[in-house]
mmCIF file of C-alpha atoms and ligand atoms in Angstrom:
data_model
loop_
_atom_site.group_PDB
_atom_site.id
_atom_site.type_symbol
_atom_site.label_atom_id
_atom_site.label_comp_id
_atom_site.label_asym_id
_atom_site.label_seq_id
_atom_site.Cartn_x
_atom_site.Cartn_y
_atom_site.Cartn_z
ATOM 1 C CA UNK O 1 -10.731 -23.596 -25.961
ATOM 2 C CA UNK O 2 -9.942 -24.696 -22.391
ATOM 3 C CA UNK O 3 -8.964 -21.131 -20.805
ATOM 4 C CA UNK O 4 -6.994 -21.010 -17.168
ATOM 5 C CA UNK O 5 -7.721 -18.672 -14.917
ATOM 6 C CA UNK O 6 -5.352 -18.186 -12.525
ATOM 7 C CA UNK O 7 -6.871 -15.722 -9.421
ATOM 8 C CA UNK O 8 -6.908 -16.747 -5.921
ATOM 9 C CA UNK O 9 -11.124 -15.750 -6.177
ATOM 10 C CA UNK O 10 -13.870 -17.049 -7.795
ATOM 11 C CA UNK O 11 -16.338 -14.777 -6.140
ATOM 12 C CA UNK O 12 -14.200 -11.706 -6.580
ATOM 13 C CA UNK O 13 -15.499 -9.791 -9.509
ATOM 14 C CA UNK O 14 -13.393 -9.652 -12.168
ATOM 15 C CA UNK O 15 -12.845 -13.475 -11.859
ATOM 16 C CA UNK O 16 -16.750 -14.288 -11.874
ATOM 17 C CA UNK O 17 -17.053 -12.100 -15.532
ATOM 18 C CA UNK O 18 -14.308 -13.950 -16.743
ATOM 19 C CA UNK O 19 -15.665 -16.888 -16.671
ATOM 20 C CA UNK O 20 -19.044 -15.711 -17.749
ATOM 21 C CA UNK O 21 -17.231 -14.400 -20.990
ATOM 22 C CA UNK O 22 -15.777 -17.606 -21.394
ATOM 23 C CA UNK O 23 -19.305 -19.376 -21.123
ATOM 24 C CA UNK O 24 -21.048 -17.805 -23.531
ATOM 25 C CA UNK O 25 -18.444 -18.402 -26.049
ATOM 26 C CA UNK O 26 -18.696 -21.826 -25.699
ATOM 27 C CA UNK O 27 -15.186 -21.906 -24.235
ATOM 28 C CA UNK O 28 -14.338 -24.270 -21.144
ATOM 29 C CA UNK O 29 -12.669 -21.749 -17.898
ATOM 30 C CA UNK O 30 -11.169 -22.792 -14.966
ATOM 31 C CA UNK O 31 -10.006 -20.816 -12.020
ATOM 32 C CA UNK O 32 -6.661 -22.379 -10.491
ATOM 33 C CA UNK O 33 -5.406 -20.895 -7.045
ATOM 34 C CA UNK O 34 -2.069 -20.166 -8.029
ATOM 35 C CA UNK O 35 -0.638 -20.344 -4.837
ATOM 36 C CA UNK O 36 -2.105 -23.613 -4.109
ATOM 37 C CA UNK O 37 -0.835 -25.139 -7.219
ATOM 38 C CA UNK O 38 3.187 -26.417 -7.188
ATOM 39 C CA UNK O 39 5.175 -27.758 -10.038
ATOM 40 C CA UNK O 40 7.997 -29.620 -11.009
ATOM 41 C CA UNK O 41 10.587 -28.905 -12.555
ATOM 42 C CA UNK O 42 11.915 -31.151 -14.514
ATOM 43 C CA UNK O 43 13.548 -31.620 -18.183
ATOM 44 C CA UNK O 44 11.511 -31.179 -20.420
ATOM 45 C CA UNK O 45 8.087 -31.793 -19.137
ATOM 46 C CA UNK O 46 7.099 -28.896 -17.587
ATOM 47 C CA UNK O 47 3.848 -29.710 -15.485
ATOM 48 C CA UNK O 48 1.425 -28.272 -12.622
ATOM 49 C CA UNK O 49 -0.011 -30.055 -10.158
ATOM 50 C CA UNK O 50 -3.272 -29.137 -8.092
ATOM 51 C CA UNK O 51 -4.921 -30.855 -4.884
ATOM 52 C CA UNK O 52 -3.249 -34.135 -5.998
ATOM 53 C CA UNK O 53 -3.376 -33.997 -9.710
ATOM 54 C CA UNK O 54 -1.794 -32.882 -12.563
ATOM 55 C CA UNK O 55 -3.566 -30.660 -15.267
ATOM 56 C CA UNK O 56 -4.235 -31.075 -17.973
ATOM 57 C CA UNK O 57 -2.312 -28.414 -20.384
ATOM 58 C CA UNK O 58 -4.756 -25.058 -21.737
ATOM 59 C CA UNK O 59 -5.325 -23.664 -24.720
ATOM 60 C CA UNK O 60 -4.842 -19.702 -23.261
ATOM 61 C CA UNK O 61 -4.020 -18.416 -19.430
ATOM 62 C CA UNK O 62 -5.166 -15.209 -18.098
ATOM 63 C CA UNK O 63 -3.453 -14.284 -15.098
ATOM 64 C CA UNK O 64 -5.003 -11.777 -12.608
ATOM 65 C CA UNK O 65 -2.387 -11.929 -10.214
ATOM 66 C CA UNK O 66 -2.428 -9.601 -6.735
ATOM 67 C CA UNK O 67 1.036 -7.375 -6.511
ATOM 68 C CA UNK O 68 1.572 -9.549 -3.483
ATOM 69 C CA UNK O 69 1.776 -12.613 -4.664
ATOM 70 C CA UNK O 70 3.655 -11.963 -8.264
ATOM 71 C CA UNK O 71 6.757 -13.488 -7.221
ATOM 72 C CA UNK O 72 5.160 -17.322 -7.105
ATOM 73 C CA UNK O 73 2.045 -16.203 -9.835
ATOM 74 C CA UNK O 74 5.105 -15.400 -12.602
ATOM 75 C CA UNK O 75 6.768 -18.788 -11.484
ATOM 76 C CA UNK O 76 3.532 -20.920 -12.028
ATOM 77 C CA UNK O 77 2.664 -18.424 -15.651
ATOM 78 C CA UNK O 78 5.676 -19.325 -17.118
ATOM 79 C CA UNK O 79 5.061 -23.286 -16.112
ATOM 80 C CA UNK O 80 2.277 -22.394 -18.324
ATOM 81 C CA UNK O 81 4.511 -21.211 -21.089
ATOM 82 C CA UNK O 82 7.063 -23.946 -20.926
ATOM 83 C CA UNK O 83 3.375 -26.381 -21.877
ATOM 84 C CA UNK O 84 2.474 -24.090 -25.097
ATOM 85 C CA UNK O 85 -0.239 -22.071 -23.387
ATOM 86 C CA UNK O 86 -0.941 -18.764 -24.844
ATOM 87 C CA UNK O 87 -0.509 -16.416 -21.845
ATOM 88 C CA UNK O 88 -2.933 -12.871 -22.096
ATOM 89 C CA UNK O 89 -0.396 -11.105 -20.948
ATOM 90 C CA UNK O 90 3.345 -13.057 -19.993
ATOM 91 C CA UNK O 91 5.388 -13.367 -17.218
ATOM 92 C CA UNK O 92 7.911 -11.593 -17.653
ATOM 93 C CA UNK O 93 5.781 -8.227 -19.385
ATOM 94 C CA UNK O 94 3.891 -8.598 -15.686
ATOM 95 C CA UNK O 95 7.054 -8.576 -13.418
ATOM 96 C CA UNK O 96 8.017 -6.198 -15.438
ATOM 97 C CA UNK O 97 5.129 -3.805 -15.168
ATOM 98 C CA UNK O 98 5.564 -4.293 -11.452
ATOM 99 C CA UNK O 99 8.655 -3.229 -11.026
ATOM 100 C CA UNK O 100 7.736 0.922 -10.709
ATOM 101 C CA UNK O 101 11.283 1.894 -11.452
ATOM 102 C CA UNK O 102 11.936 -0.036 -14.596
ATOM 103 C CA UNK O 103 8.418 0.602 -15.812
ATOM 104 C CA UNK O 104 9.314 4.091 -15.831
ATOM 105 C CA UNK O 105 13.113 4.039 -16.782
ATOM 106 C CA UNK O 106 11.444 1.347 -20.200
ATOM 107 C CA UNK O 107 8.802 4.154 -20.736
ATOM 108 C CA UNK O 108 11.222 7.541 -20.412
ATOM 109 C CA UNK O 109 13.335 5.527 -22.968
ATOM 110 C CA UNK O 110 10.790 5.590 -25.442
ATOM 111 C CA UNK O 111 9.639 8.816 -24.734
ATOM 112 C CA UNK O 112 6.283 8.025 -23.193
ATOM 113 C CA UNK O 113 5.139 11.798 -21.374
ATOM 114 C CA UNK O 114 5.891 11.107 -17.509
ATOM 115 C CA UNK O 115 6.029 13.465 -14.628
ATOM 116 C CA UNK O 116 8.985 14.410 -13.504
ATOM 117 C CA UNK O 117 10.381 11.247 -11.360
ATOM 118 C CA UNK O 118 13.251 10.994 -9.031
ATOM 119 C CA UNK O 119 13.924 7.835 -7.641
ATOM 120 C CA UNK O 120 16.237 7.287 -4.177
ATOM 121 C CA UNK O 121 17.004 5.005 -1.794
ATOM 122 C CA UNK O 122 18.958 6.791 0.893
ATOM 123 C CA UNK O 123 20.440 10.432 -1.169
ATOM 124 C CA UNK O 124 22.634 12.364 1.247
ATOM 125 C CA UNK O 125 21.539 15.500 -0.605
ATOM 126 C CA UNK O 126 17.648 15.524 0.011
ATOM 127 C CA UNK O 127 17.487 19.365 -1.150
ATOM 128 C CA UNK O 128 18.848 17.534 -4.498
ATOM 129 C CA UNK O 129 16.268 15.425 -4.890
ATOM 130 C CA UNK O 130 13.692 17.722 -4.130
ATOM 131 C CA UNK O 131 14.975 20.656 -6.541
ATOM 132 C CA UNK O 132 15.546 18.049 -9.352
ATOM 133 C CA UNK O 133 11.641 17.098 -9.484
ATOM 134 C CA UNK O 134 10.797 20.684 -9.595
ATOM 135 C CA UNK O 135 10.542 21.905 -5.700
ATOM 136 C CA UNK O 136 7.156 21.962 -3.871
ATOM 137 C CA UNK O 137 4.793 20.815 -3.669
ATOM 138 C CA UNK O 138 5.365 17.195 -4.524
ATOM 139 C CA UNK O 139 4.310 13.864 -4.306
ATOM 140 C CA UNK O 140 5.975 11.719 -2.333
ATOM 141 C CA UNK O 141 5.583 7.667 -2.940
ATOM 142 C CA UNK O 142 6.227 4.321 -1.191
ATOM 143 C CA UNK O 143 7.684 1.912 -4.100
ATOM 144 C CA UNK O 144 5.523 -0.875 -2.150
ATOM 145 C CA UNK O 145 2.669 0.453 -1.752
ATOM 146 C CA UNK O 146 -0.593 -0.178 -3.748
ATOM 147 C CA UNK O 147 -4.032 2.215 -3.712
ATOM 148 C CA UNK O 148 -2.971 4.886 -2.858
ATOM 149 C CA UNK O 149 -1.382 3.875 0.437
ATOM 150 C CA UNK O 150 2.493 5.473 0.941
ATOM 151 C CA UNK O 151 1.360 8.224 -1.184
ATOM 152 C CA UNK O 152 2.037 11.957 0.150
ATOM 153 C CA UNK O 153 2.084 15.231 -0.935
ATOM 154 C CA UNK O 154 3.949 17.485 0.431
ATOM 155 C CA UNK O 155 3.369 21.326 0.009
ATOM 156 C CA UNK O 156 6.162 22.345 0.912
ATOM 157 C CA UNK O 157 10.185 21.968 0.492
ATOM 158 C CA UNK O 158 10.264 21.678 4.462
ATOM 159 C CA UNK O 159 6.933 19.192 5.053
ATOM 160 C CA UNK O 160 8.974 16.716 1.558
ATOM 161 C CA UNK O 161 11.849 17.138 3.635
ATOM 162 C CA UNK O 162 10.866 15.432 6.656
ATOM 163 C CA UNK O 163 8.720 13.137 4.704
ATOM 164 C CA UNK O 164 11.821 11.659 2.864
ATOM 165 C CA UNK O 165 13.670 11.964 5.986
ATOM 166 C CA UNK O 166 11.082 9.892 7.776
ATOM 167 C CA UNK O 167 10.790 7.240 5.089
ATOM 168 C CA UNK O 168 14.011 6.989 4.534
ATOM 169 C CA UNK O 169 14.585 6.160 8.159
ATOM 170 C CA UNK O 170 12.423 3.149 7.085
ATOM 171 C CA UNK O 171 15.084 2.169 4.399
ATOM 172 C CA UNK O 172 12.461 2.091 1.945
ATOM 173 C CA UNK O 173 12.703 2.991 -1.689
ATOM 174 C CA UNK O 174 10.668 6.078 -2.451
ATOM 175 C CA UNK O 175 9.541 7.913 -5.290
ATOM 176 C CA UNK O 176 9.909 11.450 -5.849
ATOM 177 C CA UNK O 177 7.287 13.112 -8.856
ATOM 178 C CA UNK O 178 6.620 16.984 -10.012
ATOM 179 C CA UNK O 179 3.327 17.608 -8.595
ATOM 180 C CA UNK O 180 0.598 17.977 -11.445
ATOM 181 C CA UNK O 181 -1.945 20.331 -9.961
ATOM 182 C CA UNK O 182 -3.473 20.973 -12.936
ATOM 183 C CA UNK O 183 -5.229 17.295 -13.152
ATOM 184 C CA UNK O 184 -7.497 18.683 -10.382
ATOM 185 C CA UNK O 185 -7.505 14.569 -8.127
ATOM 186 C CA UNK O 186 -8.048 13.148 -11.263
ATOM 187 C CA UNK O 187 -6.694 10.741 -13.448
ATOM 188 C CA UNK O 188 -7.919 8.502 -16.247
ATOM 189 C CA UNK O 189 -7.898 5.005 -16.752
ATOM 190 C CA UNK O 190 -7.220 3.662 -20.526
ATOM 191 C CA UNK O 191 -7.885 -0.883 -20.018
ATOM 192 C CA UNK O 192 -5.933 -1.610 -23.274
ATOM 193 C CA UNK O 193 -6.695 -4.770 -25.248
ATOM 194 C CA UNK O 194 -4.670 -6.099 -27.632
ATOM 195 C CA UNK O 195 -3.167 -2.633 -29.631
ATOM 196 C CA UNK O 196 -7.164 -0.739 -28.666
ATOM 197 C CA UNK O 197 -8.544 1.325 -25.700
ATOM 198 C CA UNK O 198 -11.885 -0.534 -25.792
ATOM 199 C CA UNK O 199 -12.665 1.328 -22.656
ATOM 200 C CA UNK O 200 -11.912 4.537 -20.278
ATOM 201 C CA UNK O 201 -12.686 6.522 -16.936
ATOM 202 C CA UNK O 202 -12.447 8.768 -15.245
ATOM 203 C CA UNK O 203 -12.063 9.072 -11.493
ATOM 204 C CA UNK O 204 -12.255 12.044 -9.398
ATOM 205 C CA UNK O 205 -11.010 11.919 -5.597
ATOM 206 C CA UNK O 206 -12.875 13.025 -2.820
ATOM 207 C CA UNK O 207 -12.546 17.055 -2.087
ATOM 208 C CA UNK O 208 -10.151 18.075 -0.431
ATOM 209 C CA UNK O 209 -7.458 14.763 -1.101
ATOM 210 C CA UNK O 210 -5.469 14.513 -4.040
ATOM 211 C CA UNK O 211 -5.469 10.667 -4.547
ATOM 212 C CA UNK O 212 -8.313 9.527 -6.753
ATOM 213 C CA UNK O 213 -8.401 5.300 -6.108
ATOM 214 C CA UNK O 214 -11.577 3.785 -6.231
ATOM 215 C CA UNK O 215 -10.025 2.874 -2.545
ATOM 216 C CA UNK O 216 -9.567 5.869 -1.278
ATOM 217 C CA UNK O 217 -13.063 7.350 -1.726
ATOM 218 C CA UNK O 218 -12.978 8.086 -5.633
ATOM 219 C CA UNK O 219 -15.409 7.941 -7.878
ATOM 220 C CA UNK O 220 -15.286 6.814 -11.481
ATOM 221 C CA UNK O 221 -17.616 8.245 -14.402
ATOM 222 C CA UNK O 222 -17.361 7.540 -18.099
ATOM 223 C CA UNK O 223 -15.321 10.137 -20.126
ATOM 224 C CA UNK O 224 -13.823 10.938 -23.310
ATOM 225 C CA UNK O 225 -10.446 10.372 -24.367
ATOM 226 C CA UNK O 226 -8.184 12.506 -27.067
ATOM 227 C CA UNK O 227 -6.366 10.659 -29.716
ATOM 228 C CA UNK O 228 -3.205 11.652 -27.433
ATOM 229 C CA UNK O 229 -4.175 10.041 -24.679
ATOM 230 C CA UNK O 230 -5.543 6.335 -26.652
ATOM 231 C CA UNK O 231 -1.892 7.258 -28.866
ATOM 232 C CA UNK O 232 -0.306 7.367 -25.482
ATOM 233 C CA UNK O 233 -2.213 4.286 -23.499
ATOM 234 C CA UNK O 234 -1.478 2.174 -26.540
ATOM 235 C CA UNK O 235 2.317 2.893 -26.549
ATOM 236 C CA UNK O 236 2.418 1.889 -23.092
ATOM 237 C CA UNK O 237 1.106 -0.680 -23.000
ATOM 238 C CA UNK O 238 2.663 -1.807 -25.965
ATOM 239 C CA UNK O 239 5.968 -0.627 -24.794
ATOM 240 C CA UNK O 240 5.734 -3.358 -21.513
ATOM 241 C CA UNK O 241 4.531 -6.313 -23.235
ATOM 242 C CA UNK O 242 1.884 -6.185 -22.171
ATOM 243 C CA UNK O 243 -1.929 -7.775 -24.637
ATOM 244 C CA UNK O 244 -4.089 -6.337 -21.471
ATOM 245 C CA UNK O 245 -3.163 -3.238 -19.362
ATOM 246 C CA UNK O 246 -5.033 -1.315 -17.481
ATOM 247 C CA UNK O 247 -2.658 2.383 -18.022
ATOM 248 C CA UNK O 248 -2.704 5.506 -15.427
ATOM 249 C CA UNK O 249 -2.808 8.446 -16.669
ATOM 250 C CA UNK O 250 -2.795 12.347 -15.673
ATOM 251 C CA UNK O 251 -4.064 15.115 -17.956
ATOM 252 C CA UNK O 252 -0.921 17.705 -17.390
ATOM 253 C CA UNK O 253 -0.821 21.017 -19.620
ATOM 254 C CA UNK O 254 2.047 19.006 -21.355
ATOM 255 C CA UNK O 255 -0.682 16.593 -22.226
ATOM 256 C CA UNK O 256 -0.810 13.040 -21.083
ATOM 257 C CA UNK O 257 1.427 12.160 -18.670
ATOM 258 C CA UNK O 258 1.799 7.915 -17.700
ATOM 259 C CA UNK O 259 1.383 7.540 -13.632
ATOM 260 C CA UNK O 260 1.039 3.648 -13.908
ATOM 261 C CA UNK O 261 0.762 0.291 -16.326
ATOM 262 C CA UNK O 262 -0.713 -2.833 -14.165
ATOM 263 C CA UNK O 263 -1.412 -6.198 -15.420
ATOM 264 C CA UNK O 264 -4.204 -7.400 -13.827
ATOM 265 C CA UNK O 265 -6.184 -4.123 -14.241
ATOM 266 C CA UNK O 266 -9.632 -4.517 -12.285
ATOM 267 C CA UNK O 267 -13.063 -4.891 -14.701
ATOM 268 C CA UNK O 268 -15.516 -3.533 -11.856
ATOM 269 C CA UNK O 269 -14.914 0.023 -12.191
ATOM 270 C CA UNK O 270 -14.223 0.437 -15.780
ATOM 271 C CA UNK O 271 -16.651 -2.163 -16.767
ATOM 272 C CA UNK O 272 -19.819 0.339 -14.772
ATOM 273 C CA UNK O 273 -18.579 3.348 -15.644
ATOM 274 C CA UNK O 274 -17.914 2.172 -18.750
ATOM 275 C CA UNK O 275 -21.336 0.009 -20.099
ATOM 276 C CA UNK O 276 -18.984 -2.436 -22.270
ATOM 277 C CA UNK O 277 -18.334 -6.305 -21.555
ATOM 278 C CA UNK O 278 -14.216 -5.374 -20.490
ATOM 279 C CA UNK O 279 -14.503 -9.212 -19.972
ATOM 280 C CA UNK O 280 -16.047 -9.851 -23.901
ATOM 281 C CA UNK O 281 -13.591 -8.301 -25.285
ATOM 282 C CA UNK O 282 -10.744 -10.229 -23.482
ATOM 283 C CA UNK O 283 -12.356 -13.338 -24.558
ATOM 284 C CA UNK O 284 -12.593 -12.557 -28.247
ATOM 285 C CA UNK O 285 -8.673 -11.675 -27.714
ATOM 286 C CA UNK O 286 -7.464 -14.619 -27.168
ATOM 287 C CA UNK O 287 -9.706 -16.064 -29.681
ATOM 288 C CA UNK O 288 -8.403 -14.236 -31.819
ATOM 289 C CA UNK O 289 -4.816 -14.279 -30.982
ATOM 290 C CA UNK O 290 -3.956 -17.833 -28.637
ATOM 291 C CA UNK O 291 -1.949 -20.743 -30.681
ATOM 292 C CA UNK O 292 0.216 -22.919 -28.863
ATOM 293 C CA UNK O 293 3.172 -21.668 -27.727
ATOM 294 C CA UNK O 294 2.979 -18.166 -29.458
ATOM 295 C CA UNK O 295 5.040 -16.281 -26.221
ATOM 296 C CA UNK O 296 7.961 -14.303 -26.664
ATOM 297 C CA UNK O 297 9.600 -16.246 -24.023
ATOM 298 C CA UNK O 298 7.935 -19.560 -23.948
ATOM 299 C CA UNK O 299 8.933 -18.769 -19.821
ATOM 300 C CA UNK O 300 12.722 -18.157 -21.058
ATOM 301 C CA UNK O 301 12.756 -14.624 -18.976
HETATM 302 P P1 ADP X 1 -1.064 3.929 -6.298
HETATM 303 O O1 ADP X 1 -0.051 3.159 -7.315
HETATM 304 O O2 ADP X 1 -1.050 3.514 -5.247
HETATM 305 O O3 ADP X 1 -2.566 4.163 -6.630
HETATM 306 P P2 ADP X 1 -0.592 6.582 -8.048
HETATM 307 O O4 ADP X 1 0.774 6.325 -8.047
HETATM 308 O O5 ADP X 1 -1.345 6.102 -8.653
HETATM 309 O O6 ADP X 1 -0.288 5.403 -6.111
HETATM 310 O O7 ADP X 1 -0.959 7.479 -6.772
HETATM 311 C C1 ADP X 1 -2.527 7.288 -6.140
HETATM 312 C C2 ADP X 1 -2.903 8.883 -7.074
HETATM 313 O O8 ADP X 1 -2.443 10.189 -6.577
HETATM 314 C C3 ADP X 1 -3.430 8.532 -8.540
HETATM 315 O O9 ADP X 1 -4.520 7.574 -8.729
HETATM 316 C C4 ADP X 1 -3.709 10.213 -8.327
HETATM 317 O O10 ADP X 1 -4.972 10.906 -8.102
HETATM 318 C C5 ADP X 1 -2.788 10.825 -7.291
HETATM 319 N N1 ADP X 1 -1.574 11.151 -7.932
HETATM 320 C C6 ADP X 1 -0.427 10.787 -8.017
HETATM 321 N N2 ADP X 1 1.096 10.700 -8.553
HETATM 322 C C7 ADP X 1 0.584 12.262 -8.896
HETATM 323 C C8 ADP X 1 1.331 13.316 -9.431
HETATM 324 N N3 ADP X 1 2.183 13.187 -10.111
HETATM 325 N N4 ADP X 1 0.507 14.186 -9.722
HETATM 326 C C9 ADP X 1 -1.140 14.797 -8.897
HETATM 327 N N5 ADP X 1 -1.519 13.595 -9.372
HETATM 328 C C10 ADP X 1 -0.738 12.248 -8.785
#
């Protein structure tokens, strides 16, 4: 199969591993820098161009679209969908998962366990917002943040009020969330491929830190997940419409709570913690599933 990998850099671990996995299985991978590709949008003949050339059709496309380039990246992916390529994750599903509020609303609608969460832009009654999610300690998140930046633990009601006021002053969209203390600074990343969790790891924050992001110094280790965690991760990916997803779960006294569903999960941490060939499993999934024009929307969404 001719497989396009939409990525900004072929030296990145995940991109490298996907290239290797394609080659090992006799496919032809091509890494495409989404920001350098350009498109003509004409009736019935969608094309993608790169460096003065029209690209041939691909059988499948693996989107590895960074959060900062979601808008343009999903447009390029949509173009490939219109050309009939099978997207590992569809453009609509990626856009859906990049909107944290929309994601949590969709998950809550289907009864997936979530930390009690409030959204606000410019509330007149901050006290009520804090009360709504159960009071301090609570976690305040900037909606636009990634890798744990813009995620603050407010230990007291006073601290929570000040942080919320500060974020409001910046005119930022914020999320206020119940602090899951019993998670003990750890979360579980479940890597879903198709309808299975193929690998899982526990990320543990440094002592004195509650954010377990590897970018914040957290460490990854192998973990055995419970059937409830497995089912929750698969259900969350399915609700988002993602074939491949990294589902982040907090272990709470009331069971698994989903924090986030990531549509371009990194492979380095999970492959080294689990010892699994996740890239290979992704390519096998494409082999089993890819058929021309096999998307729900064909670029309509
Ligand atoms: P980002 O998307 O920037 O990584 P997250 O929402 O995933 O931000 O939060 C970063 C980390 O903070 C999580 O991996 C988790 O360890 C911790 N965390 C986030 N929300 C909560 C919460 N409600 N209760 C306990 N810990 C949390």
